[in-house]
Coordinates of C-alpha atoms in Angstrom, one line a residue:
Chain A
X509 CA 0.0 0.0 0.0
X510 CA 1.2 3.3 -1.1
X511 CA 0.3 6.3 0.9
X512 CA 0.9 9.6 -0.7
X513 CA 1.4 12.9 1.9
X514 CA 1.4 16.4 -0.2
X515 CA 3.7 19.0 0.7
X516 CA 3.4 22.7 -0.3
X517 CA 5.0 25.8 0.7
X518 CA 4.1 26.5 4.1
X519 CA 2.8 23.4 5.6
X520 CA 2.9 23.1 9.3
X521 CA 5.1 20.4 9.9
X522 CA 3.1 18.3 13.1
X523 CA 0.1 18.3 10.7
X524 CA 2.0 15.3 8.3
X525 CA 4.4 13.9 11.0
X526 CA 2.0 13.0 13.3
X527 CA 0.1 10.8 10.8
X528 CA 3.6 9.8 9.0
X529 CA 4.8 8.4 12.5
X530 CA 1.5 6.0 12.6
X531 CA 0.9 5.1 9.6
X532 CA 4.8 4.2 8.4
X533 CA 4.4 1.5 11.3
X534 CA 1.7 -0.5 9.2
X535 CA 3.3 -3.9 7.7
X536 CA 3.8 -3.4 4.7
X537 CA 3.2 0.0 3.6
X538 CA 5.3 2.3 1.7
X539 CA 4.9 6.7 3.1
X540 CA 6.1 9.4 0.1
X541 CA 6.4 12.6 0.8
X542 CA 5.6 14.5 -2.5
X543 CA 5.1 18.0 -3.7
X544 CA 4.7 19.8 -6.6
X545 CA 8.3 19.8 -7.4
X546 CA 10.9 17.4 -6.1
X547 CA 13.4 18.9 -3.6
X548 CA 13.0 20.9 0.1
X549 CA 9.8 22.0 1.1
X550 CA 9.8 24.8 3.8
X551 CA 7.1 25.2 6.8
X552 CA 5.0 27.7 7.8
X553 CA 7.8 28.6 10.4
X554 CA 10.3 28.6 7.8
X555 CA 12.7 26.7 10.6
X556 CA 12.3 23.4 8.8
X557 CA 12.6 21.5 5.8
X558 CA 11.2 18.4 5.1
X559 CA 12.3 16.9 1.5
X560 CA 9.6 16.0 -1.1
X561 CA 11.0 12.6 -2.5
X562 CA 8.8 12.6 -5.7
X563 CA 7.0 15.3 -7.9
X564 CA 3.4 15.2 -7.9
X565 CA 3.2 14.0 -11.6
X566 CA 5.2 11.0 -10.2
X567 CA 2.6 9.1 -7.8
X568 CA -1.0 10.2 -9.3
X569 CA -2.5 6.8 -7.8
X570 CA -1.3 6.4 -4.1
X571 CA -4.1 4.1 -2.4
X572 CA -3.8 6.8 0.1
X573 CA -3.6 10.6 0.1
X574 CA -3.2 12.7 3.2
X575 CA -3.2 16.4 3.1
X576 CA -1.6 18.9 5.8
X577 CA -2.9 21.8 6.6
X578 CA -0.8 25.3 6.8
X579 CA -0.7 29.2 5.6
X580 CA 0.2 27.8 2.4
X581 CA -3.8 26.1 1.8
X582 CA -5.3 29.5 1.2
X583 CA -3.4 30.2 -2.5
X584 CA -3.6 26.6 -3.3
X585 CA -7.7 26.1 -3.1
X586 CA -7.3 28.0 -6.4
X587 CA -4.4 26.3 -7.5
X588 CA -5.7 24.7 -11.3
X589 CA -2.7 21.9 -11.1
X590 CA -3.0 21.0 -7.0
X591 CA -7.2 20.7 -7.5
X592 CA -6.7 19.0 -10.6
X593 CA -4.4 16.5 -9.4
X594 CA -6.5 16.1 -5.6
X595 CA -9.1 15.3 -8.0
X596 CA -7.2 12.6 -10.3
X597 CA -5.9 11.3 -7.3
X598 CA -9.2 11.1 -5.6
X599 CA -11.0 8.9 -8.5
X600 CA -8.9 6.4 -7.9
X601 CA -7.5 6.4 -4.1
X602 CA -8.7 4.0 -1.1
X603 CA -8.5 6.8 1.3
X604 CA -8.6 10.5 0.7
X605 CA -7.4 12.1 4.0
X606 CA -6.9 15.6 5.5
X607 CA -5.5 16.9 8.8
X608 CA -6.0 20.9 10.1
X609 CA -6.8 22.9 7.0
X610 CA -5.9 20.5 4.5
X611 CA -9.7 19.9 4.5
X612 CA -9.7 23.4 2.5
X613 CA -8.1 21.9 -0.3
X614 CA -10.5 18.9 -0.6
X615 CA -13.3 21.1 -0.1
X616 CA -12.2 23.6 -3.0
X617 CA -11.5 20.3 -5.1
X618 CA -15.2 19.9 -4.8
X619 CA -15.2 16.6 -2.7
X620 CA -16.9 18.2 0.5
X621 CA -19.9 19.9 -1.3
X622 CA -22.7 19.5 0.9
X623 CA -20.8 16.9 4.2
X624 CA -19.9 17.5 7.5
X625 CA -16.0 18.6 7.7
X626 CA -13.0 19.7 10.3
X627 CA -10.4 21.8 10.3
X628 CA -8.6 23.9 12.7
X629 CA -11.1 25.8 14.7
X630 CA -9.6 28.9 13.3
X631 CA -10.9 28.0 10.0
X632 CA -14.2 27.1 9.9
X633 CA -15.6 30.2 8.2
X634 CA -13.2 29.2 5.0
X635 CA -14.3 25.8 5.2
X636 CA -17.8 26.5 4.9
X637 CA -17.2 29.1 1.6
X638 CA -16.2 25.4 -0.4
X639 CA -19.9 23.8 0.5
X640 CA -18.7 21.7 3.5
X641 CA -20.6 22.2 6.8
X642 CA -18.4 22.4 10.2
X643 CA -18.8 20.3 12.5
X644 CA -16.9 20.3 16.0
X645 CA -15.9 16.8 15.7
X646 CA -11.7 15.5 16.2
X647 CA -12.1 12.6 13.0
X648 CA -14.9 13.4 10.9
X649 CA -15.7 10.4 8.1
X650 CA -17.5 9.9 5.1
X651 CA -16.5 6.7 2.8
X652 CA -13.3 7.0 2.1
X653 CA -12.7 10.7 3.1
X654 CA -11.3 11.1 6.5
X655 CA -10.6 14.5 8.0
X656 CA -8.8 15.4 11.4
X657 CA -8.8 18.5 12.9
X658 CA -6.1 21.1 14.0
X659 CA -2.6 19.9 13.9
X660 CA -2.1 17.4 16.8
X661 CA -5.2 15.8 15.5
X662 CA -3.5 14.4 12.7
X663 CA -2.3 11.3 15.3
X664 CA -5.7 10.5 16.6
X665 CA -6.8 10.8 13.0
X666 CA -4.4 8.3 11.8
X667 CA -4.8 6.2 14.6
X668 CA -8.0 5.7 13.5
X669 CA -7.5 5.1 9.5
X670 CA -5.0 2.6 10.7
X671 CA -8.1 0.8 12.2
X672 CA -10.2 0.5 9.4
X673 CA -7.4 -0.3 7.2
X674 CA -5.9 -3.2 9.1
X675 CA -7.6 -3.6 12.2
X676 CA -7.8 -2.5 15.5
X677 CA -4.7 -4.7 17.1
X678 CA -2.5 -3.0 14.6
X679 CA -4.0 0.2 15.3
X680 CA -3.8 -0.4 19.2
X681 CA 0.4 -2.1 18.7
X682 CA 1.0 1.6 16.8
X683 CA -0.2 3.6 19.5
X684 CA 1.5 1.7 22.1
X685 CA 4.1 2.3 20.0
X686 CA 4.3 6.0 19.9
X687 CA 3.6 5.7 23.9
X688 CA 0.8 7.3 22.7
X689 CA -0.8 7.5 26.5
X690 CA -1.5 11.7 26.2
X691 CA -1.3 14.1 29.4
X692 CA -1.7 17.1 28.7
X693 CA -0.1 20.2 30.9
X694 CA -3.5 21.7 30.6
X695 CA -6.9 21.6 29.6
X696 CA -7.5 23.7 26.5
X697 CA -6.4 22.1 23.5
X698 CA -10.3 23.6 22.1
X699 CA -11.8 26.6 21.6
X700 CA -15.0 25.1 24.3
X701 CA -12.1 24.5 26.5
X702 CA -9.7 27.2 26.4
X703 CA -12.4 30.4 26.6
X704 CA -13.4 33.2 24.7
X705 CA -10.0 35.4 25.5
X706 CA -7.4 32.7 24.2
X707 CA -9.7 32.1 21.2
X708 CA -9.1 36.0 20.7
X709 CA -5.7 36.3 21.2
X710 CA -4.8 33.2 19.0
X711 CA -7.3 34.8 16.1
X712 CA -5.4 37.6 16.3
X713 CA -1.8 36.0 16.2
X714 CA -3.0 33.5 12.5
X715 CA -4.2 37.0 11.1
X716 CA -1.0 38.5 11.5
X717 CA 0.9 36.0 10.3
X718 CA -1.1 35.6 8.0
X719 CA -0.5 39.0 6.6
X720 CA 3.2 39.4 7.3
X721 CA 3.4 36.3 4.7
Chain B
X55 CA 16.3 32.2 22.7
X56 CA 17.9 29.6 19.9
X57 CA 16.6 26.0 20.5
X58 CA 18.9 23.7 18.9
X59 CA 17.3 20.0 17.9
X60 CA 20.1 17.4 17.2
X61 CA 19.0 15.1 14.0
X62 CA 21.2 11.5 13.3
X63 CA 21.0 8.8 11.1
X64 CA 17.5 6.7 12.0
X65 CA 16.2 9.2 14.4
X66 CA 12.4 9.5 15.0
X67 CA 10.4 11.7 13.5
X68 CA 7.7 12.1 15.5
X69 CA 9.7 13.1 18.6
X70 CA 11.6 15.7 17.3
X71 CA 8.5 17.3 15.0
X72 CA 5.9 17.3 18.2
X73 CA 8.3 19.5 20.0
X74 CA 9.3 21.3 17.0
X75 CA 5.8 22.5 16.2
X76 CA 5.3 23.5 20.1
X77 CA 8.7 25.2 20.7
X78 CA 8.5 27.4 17.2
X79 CA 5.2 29.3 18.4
X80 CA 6.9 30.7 21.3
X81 CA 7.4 34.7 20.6
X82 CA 11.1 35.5 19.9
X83 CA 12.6 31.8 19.7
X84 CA 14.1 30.6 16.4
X85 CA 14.6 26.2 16.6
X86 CA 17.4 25.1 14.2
X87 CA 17.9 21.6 13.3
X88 CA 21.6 20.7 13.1
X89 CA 23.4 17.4 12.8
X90 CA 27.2 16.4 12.5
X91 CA 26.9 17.4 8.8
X92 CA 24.5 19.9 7.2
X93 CA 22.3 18.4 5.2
X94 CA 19.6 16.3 4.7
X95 CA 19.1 13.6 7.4
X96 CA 16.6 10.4 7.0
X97 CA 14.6 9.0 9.6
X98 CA 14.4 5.3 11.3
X99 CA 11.6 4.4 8.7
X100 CA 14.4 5.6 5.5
X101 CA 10.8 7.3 4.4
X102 CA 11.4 10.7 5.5
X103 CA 14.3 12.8 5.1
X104 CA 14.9 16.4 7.4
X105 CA 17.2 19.4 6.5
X106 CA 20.4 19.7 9.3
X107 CA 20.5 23.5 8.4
X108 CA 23.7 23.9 10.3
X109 CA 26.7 21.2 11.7
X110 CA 26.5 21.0 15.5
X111 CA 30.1 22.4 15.0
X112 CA 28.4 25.9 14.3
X113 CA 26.0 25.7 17.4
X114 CA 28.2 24.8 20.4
X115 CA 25.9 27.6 22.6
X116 CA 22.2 26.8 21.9
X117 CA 19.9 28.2 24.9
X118 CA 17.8 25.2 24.5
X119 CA 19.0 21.3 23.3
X120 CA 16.4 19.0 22.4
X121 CA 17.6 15.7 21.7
X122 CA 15.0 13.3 20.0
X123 CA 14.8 9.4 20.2
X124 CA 15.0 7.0 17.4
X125 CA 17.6 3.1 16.5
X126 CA 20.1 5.4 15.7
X127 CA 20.6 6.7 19.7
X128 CA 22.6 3.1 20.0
X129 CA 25.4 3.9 17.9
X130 CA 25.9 7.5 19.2
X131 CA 25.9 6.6 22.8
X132 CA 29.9 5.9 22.1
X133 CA 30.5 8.2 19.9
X134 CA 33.1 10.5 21.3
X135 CA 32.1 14.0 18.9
X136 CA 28.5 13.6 20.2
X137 CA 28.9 13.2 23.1
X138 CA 31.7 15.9 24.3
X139 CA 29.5 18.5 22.2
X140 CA 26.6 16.9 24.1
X141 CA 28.6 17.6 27.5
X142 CA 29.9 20.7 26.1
X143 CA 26.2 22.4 25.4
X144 CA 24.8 21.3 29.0
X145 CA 27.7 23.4 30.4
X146 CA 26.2 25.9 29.2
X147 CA 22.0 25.9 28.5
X148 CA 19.4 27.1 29.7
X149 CA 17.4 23.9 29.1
X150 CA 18.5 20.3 28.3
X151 CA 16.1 17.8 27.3
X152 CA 15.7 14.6 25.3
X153 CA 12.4 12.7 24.1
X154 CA 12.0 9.0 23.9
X155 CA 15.6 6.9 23.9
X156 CA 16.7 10.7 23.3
X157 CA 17.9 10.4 27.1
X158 CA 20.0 7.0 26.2
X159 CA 22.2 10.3 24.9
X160 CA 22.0 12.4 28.0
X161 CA 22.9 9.1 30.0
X162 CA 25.4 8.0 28.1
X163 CA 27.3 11.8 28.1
X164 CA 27.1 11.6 32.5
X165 CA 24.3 14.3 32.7
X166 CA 21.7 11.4 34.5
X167 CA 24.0 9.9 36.8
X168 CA 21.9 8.7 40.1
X169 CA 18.4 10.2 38.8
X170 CA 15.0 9.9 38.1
X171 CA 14.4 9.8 34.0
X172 CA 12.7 8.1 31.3
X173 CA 13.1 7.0 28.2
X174 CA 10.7 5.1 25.6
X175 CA 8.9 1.9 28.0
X176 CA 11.1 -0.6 25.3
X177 CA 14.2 1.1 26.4
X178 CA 14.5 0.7 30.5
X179 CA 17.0 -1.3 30.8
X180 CA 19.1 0.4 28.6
X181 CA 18.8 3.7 30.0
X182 CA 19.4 2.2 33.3
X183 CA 23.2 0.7 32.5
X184 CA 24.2 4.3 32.2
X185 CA 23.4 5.5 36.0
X186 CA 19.7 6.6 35.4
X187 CA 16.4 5.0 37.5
X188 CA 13.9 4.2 35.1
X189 CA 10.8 5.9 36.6
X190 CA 7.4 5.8 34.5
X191 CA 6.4 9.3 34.7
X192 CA 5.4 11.1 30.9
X193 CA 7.9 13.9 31.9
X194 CA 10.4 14.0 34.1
X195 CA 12.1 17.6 35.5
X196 CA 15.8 17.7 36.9
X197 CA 16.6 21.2 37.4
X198 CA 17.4 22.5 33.7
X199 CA 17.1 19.2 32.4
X200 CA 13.9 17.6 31.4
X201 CA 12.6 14.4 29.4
X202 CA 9.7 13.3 28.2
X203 CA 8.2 9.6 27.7
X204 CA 8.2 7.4 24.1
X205 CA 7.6 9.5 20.8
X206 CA 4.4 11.4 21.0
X207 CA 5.4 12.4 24.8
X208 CA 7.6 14.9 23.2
X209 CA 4.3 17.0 22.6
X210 CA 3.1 16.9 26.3
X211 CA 7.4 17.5 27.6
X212 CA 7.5 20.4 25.0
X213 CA 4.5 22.4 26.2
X214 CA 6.0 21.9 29.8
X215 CA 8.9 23.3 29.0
X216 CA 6.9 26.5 27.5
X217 CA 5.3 27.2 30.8
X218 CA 8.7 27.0 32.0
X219 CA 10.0 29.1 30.1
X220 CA 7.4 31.9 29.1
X221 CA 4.5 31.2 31.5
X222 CA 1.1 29.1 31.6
X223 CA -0.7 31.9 29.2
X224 CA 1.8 31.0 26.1
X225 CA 1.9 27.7 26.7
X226 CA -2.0 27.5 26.8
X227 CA -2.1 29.8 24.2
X228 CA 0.2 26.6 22.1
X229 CA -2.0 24.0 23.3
X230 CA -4.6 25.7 21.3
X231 CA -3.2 26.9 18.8
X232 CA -2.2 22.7 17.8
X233 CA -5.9 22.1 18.9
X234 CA -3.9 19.6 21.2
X235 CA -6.9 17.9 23.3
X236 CA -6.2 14.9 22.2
X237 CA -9.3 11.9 21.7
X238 CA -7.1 8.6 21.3
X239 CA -9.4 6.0 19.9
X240 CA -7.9 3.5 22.5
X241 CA -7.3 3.2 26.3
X242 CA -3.4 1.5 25.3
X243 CA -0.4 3.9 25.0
X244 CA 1.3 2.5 28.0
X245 CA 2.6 -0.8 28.6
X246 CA -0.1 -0.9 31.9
X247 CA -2.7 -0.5 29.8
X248 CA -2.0 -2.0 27.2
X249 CA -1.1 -5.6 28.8
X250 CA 1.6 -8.2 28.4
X251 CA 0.5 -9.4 24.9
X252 CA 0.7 -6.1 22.9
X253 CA 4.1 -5.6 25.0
X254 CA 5.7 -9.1 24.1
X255 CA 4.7 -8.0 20.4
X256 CA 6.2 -4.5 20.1
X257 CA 9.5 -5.5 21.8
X258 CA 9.5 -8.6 19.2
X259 CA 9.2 -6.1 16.6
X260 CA 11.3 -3.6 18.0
X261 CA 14.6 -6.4 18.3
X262 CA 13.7 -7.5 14.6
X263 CA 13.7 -3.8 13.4
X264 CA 17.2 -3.7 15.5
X265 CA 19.1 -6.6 14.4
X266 CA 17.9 -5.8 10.1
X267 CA 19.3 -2.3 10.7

């Protein structure tokens, strides 16, 4: 089983390693990293690179795609070549799979019109402009498209594809394998959670970067 | 504040990007990946490959060290270059830490001598023949040294630090901004819970993993 993960410029990193680190532990299953050209692909920090093994052109029938979210979604939903290939790739896949606002890019490829979708909280609005309807879920399904929400999501996401794709046991030996026993330092990893004033102040933070990009 | 991360042959991914995409949202911190050579660096699974932007030679001062886990921490633990630049940055951070057999590294260098620490669960005894007491907390705090668990612990060690560093706000503010409240699909990412079986199978795997490397 091939499983495809699609870089761009500004991706956020966690949003593709997180998955990565599941579901490369699968028997049997081969994880490319490609983007639209071969070479280094920068994050949305621009502290990292993460290399892009094979061009997009190269692999246009993984059996399954998984999209990262990042800045870098916003100029792609009207990207012809990105939608066009999302699409190619979709017609044929097993699983088509997002995490954080990689869900964008399915939606603008059309494949969301009209389901319930995630994203990162901060998104939802966007989300909703492509015909998907938000729903405050952490894995969201329909068929064979699978969406996680913000960044750290990604794992439980995975977690759970790895389920459906080979069971449960192998899904419950990869999370024992990532000690994946969470504890977080506090509780508000969500908007519910966290309050009105941190929802603001983060807001505020993604719009600047935003424009300083 | 510069955060150094130390990539090698066969490290993990997972443990190094989890704190990565924490540490990088502090205000005013830049993270730089470095490794004995610049360049790109590929991971246990040989499916991934990272960018070492510098040579550790060029960062011999990093406020921060974050040293992440992975089959290559075997090898290094008698390498002399690693670990006298190992010894050589403790003398002088603010903050030493490792995540998963990361700490086989800080053992092996003398910096866990007689303490508390942990390491993956599949890596006790190893830890252990360098001076360290195995003790199965997610993180563990010695003055400016701290460690977190197996792989994904790294996220739950990193936002720890934050608070440490810059205060409860900022690191709640992180926790957010990941979405990090996590929904596991299983009770199992500890050897307790999940039982002897699943344990006997992961440490088979594991030593077969080992010996084909």
């Amino acid at each position: 089983m091939k499983i495809a993960i699609m870089l761009y410029d500004r991706f956020t990193a966690l949003d593709c390693i997180g998955p990565y680190d599941v579901l490369c532990r699968m028997p049997g299953v081969e994880v490319v990293f490609c983007a639209r050209e071969r070479g280094e692909i920068r994050t949305d920090s621009r502290m990292l690179g993460i290399t892009a093994d094979v061009a997009m052109s190269e692999i246009p029938s993984p059996d399954v795609l998984l999209i990262p979210g990042g800045f870098g979604t916003r100029r792609l939903m009207s990207d012809a070549y990105t939608m066009e290939w999302i699409r190619g790739v979709h017609g044929v896949s097993q699983w088509t799979t997002s995490v954080c606002t990689g869900s964008l890019l399915l939606g603008a490829a059309g494949l969301l019109n009209g389901l319930t979708a995630t994203t990162h909280w901060a998104s939802t609005d966007l989300l909703e402009t492509t015909g998907a309807i938000y729903t405050e879920q952490r894995v969201v399904e329909h068929g064979k498209i699978m969406m996680g929400a913000g960044v750290s999501a990604g794992i439980d996401m995975a977690l759970t594809l790895v389920s459906r794709i080979q069971g449960d046991d192998v899904a419950k030996a990869i999370q024992l394998g990532i000690e994946y026993d969470p504890q977080p330092p506090f509780d508000c990893g969500s908007p519910t959670k966290a309050g009105p004033d941190f929802v603001a102040l983060l807001r505020a933070i993604n719009e600047a970067e935003e424009q300083a990009s």
